[in-house]
Coordinates of C-alpha atoms in Angstrom, one line a residue:
M1 CA 24.6 -3.4 -18.5
K2 CA 23.1 -4.1 -15.1
V3 CA 19.6 -5.5 -14.4
E4 CA 18.0 -3.9 -11.4
R5 CA 14.6 -4.2 -9.7
L6 CA 12.8 -1.0 -9.5
E7 CA 11.4 0.3 -6.2
Q8 CA 7.6 0.6 -6.2
I9 CA 7.8 4.3 -6.1
A10 CA 9.5 4.3 -9.5
T11 CA 6.8 2.4 -11.2
P12 CA 5.7 5.5 -13.2
L13 CA 9.1 5.5 -14.9
V14 CA 8.7 2.1 -16.4
N15 CA 5.2 3.1 -17.6
K16 CA 6.6 6.1 -19.3
F17 CA 9.1 3.9 -21.0
Y18 CA 6.3 1.5 -22.1
Q19 CA 4.2 4.4 -23.3
A20 CA 7.0 6.0 -25.3
H21 CA 7.5 2.7 -27.2
N22 CA 3.7 2.0 -27.7
V23 CA 4.0 -1.2 -25.5
R24 CA 0.8 -2.8 -24.3
G25 CA 0.4 -3.2 -20.6
R26 CA 1.2 -1.0 -17.6
A27 CA 2.9 -1.8 -14.4
N28 CA 1.3 -1.2 -11.1
K29 CA 2.8 -0.9 -7.6
Q30 CA 2.0 -4.6 -6.9
D31 CA 4.2 -5.8 -9.8
A32 CA 7.8 -6.6 -9.4
V33 CA 9.5 -4.6 -12.2
W34 CA 13.1 -5.1 -13.5
V35 CA 14.8 -2.7 -15.8
V36 CA 18.1 -2.1 -17.6
K37 CA 19.3 1.5 -17.8
S38 CA 21.9 3.2 -20.1
P39 CA 21.5 5.7 -18.3
V40 CA 17.7 5.9 -19.0
I41 CA 15.5 2.7 -19.1
I42 CA 16.2 0.7 -22.3
A43 CA 14.5 -2.5 -21.3
A44 CA 12.0 -3.7 -18.8
C45 CA 9.8 -6.6 -17.7
R46 CA 7.4 -7.3 -14.8
I47 CA 6.2 -10.2 -12.7
Q48 CA 2.5 -10.0 -11.7
N49 CA 0.9 -12.1 -9.1
R50 CA -2.3 -13.4 -10.6
A51 CA -4.4 -15.3 -8.1
G52 CA -1.3 -16.8 -6.6
A53 CA 0.4 -17.6 -9.9
L54 CA 3.5 -15.6 -11.0
F55 CA 3.1 -14.2 -14.5
L56 CA 6.0 -12.7 -16.5
S57 CA 4.7 -10.0 -18.8
T58 CA 5.6 -6.9 -20.8
L59 CA 9.2 -7.8 -21.6
F60 CA 10.4 -5.1 -23.9
V61 CA 13.8 -3.9 -25.2
A62 CA 14.1 -0.6 -27.0
E63 CA 14.7 -1.2 -30.7
A64 CA 18.1 0.5 -30.7
Y65 CA 19.4 -2.0 -28.1
R66 CA 18.0 -5.2 -29.5
G67 CA 20.3 -8.1 -30.6
Q68 CA 22.7 -7.5 -27.6
G69 CA 21.3 -10.2 -25.3
I70 CA 19.6 -7.7 -23.0
A71 CA 16.2 -9.6 -23.0
K72 CA 18.0 -12.8 -22.0
Q73 CA 20.0 -10.9 -19.3
I74 CA 16.8 -9.6 -17.8
I75 CA 15.0 -12.9 -17.9
L76 CA 17.9 -14.8 -16.3
E77 CA 18.1 -12.3 -13.5
V78 CA 14.4 -12.4 -12.8
L79 CA 14.4 -16.2 -12.9
S80 CA 17.4 -16.4 -10.6
Q81 CA 15.3 -14.7 -7.9
Q82 CA 12.2 -16.9 -8.1
T83 CA 11.3 -19.9 -6.1
Q84 CA 8.0 -20.8 -7.6
P85 CA 6.8 -21.5 -11.2
I86 CA 6.4 -18.5 -13.6
F87 CA 4.0 -18.5 -16.5
T88 CA 4.2 -16.3 -19.6
F89 CA 2.4 -15.9 -22.9
A90 CA 5.1 -15.8 -25.5
Y91 CA 4.5 -14.7 -29.1
A92 CA 4.9 -17.8 -31.2
H93 CA 7.9 -16.5 -33.1
L94 CA 9.7 -16.1 -29.7
E95 CA 9.2 -19.7 -28.6
A96 CA 12.9 -20.6 -29.2
F97 CA 14.0 -17.6 -27.1
Y98 CA 11.9 -18.7 -24.1
R99 CA 12.9 -22.3 -24.5
A100 CA 16.6 -21.2 -24.4
V101 CA 15.9 -19.8 -20.9
Q102 CA 14.2 -23.0 -19.7
F103 CA 10.5 -22.2 -20.3
T104 CA 8.4 -25.1 -21.6
C105 CA 5.1 -25.0 -23.4
V106 CA 2.1 -25.9 -21.3
E107 CA -1.5 -26.8 -21.9
A108 CA -2.9 -26.3 -18.4
L109 CA -2.9 -22.9 -16.8
P110 CA -4.3 -21.6 -13.5
D111 CA -7.9 -20.4 -14.0
E112 CA -7.2 -16.6 -14.1
L113 CA -4.3 -17.1 -16.5
A114 CA -6.4 -19.4 -18.7
C115 CA -9.1 -16.7 -19.0
M116 CA -6.4 -14.1 -19.9
F117 CA -4.8 -16.5 -22.4
N118 CA -8.2 -17.2 -24.1
A119 CA -9.1 -13.5 -24.3
Y120 CA -5.7 -12.6 -25.9
R121 CA -6.1 -15.4 -28.4
Q122 CA -9.6 -14.1 -29.3
Q123 CA -8.0 -10.7 -29.9
G124 CA -5.9 -12.4 -32.6
R125 CA -2.6 -12.6 -30.7
N126 CA -0.5 -15.5 -31.9
I127 CA 0.7 -16.6 -28.4
I128 CA 1.7 -19.8 -26.6
A129 CA 1.5 -20.5 -22.9
M130 CA 4.8 -21.3 -21.3
K131 CA 6.1 -22.1 -17.8
Y132 CA 9.4 -21.9 -16.0
Q133 CA 9.8 -24.4 -13.2
P134 CA 12.7 -23.5 -10.8

């Protein structure tokens, strides 16, 4: 299966995918969105620019396609195209997955991301802050 970056005009397609699977978060036209299709979208993630910091979010693979390495394939493609650090908030049970693709846990975050992280933690999300350094 091939990972491809969506054109901005196709952003509504990924949001329909997220909505159909009850995924939090919505892409906007400023986000860089990557998908895997078979032939419809079966996996997606996005990179947001948050006050100059890149933020990987909303990585999701449809349940019927899990366990096939698709999430890893998307992440590796996204990372191969980046030249600056990327932050993400990983659910704690996925820490090993993110470590396997070279993310490391971090304490310090850019201000806007730190505010987001604290808000998500207050909502009860069991997340950890991680960073990929190309």
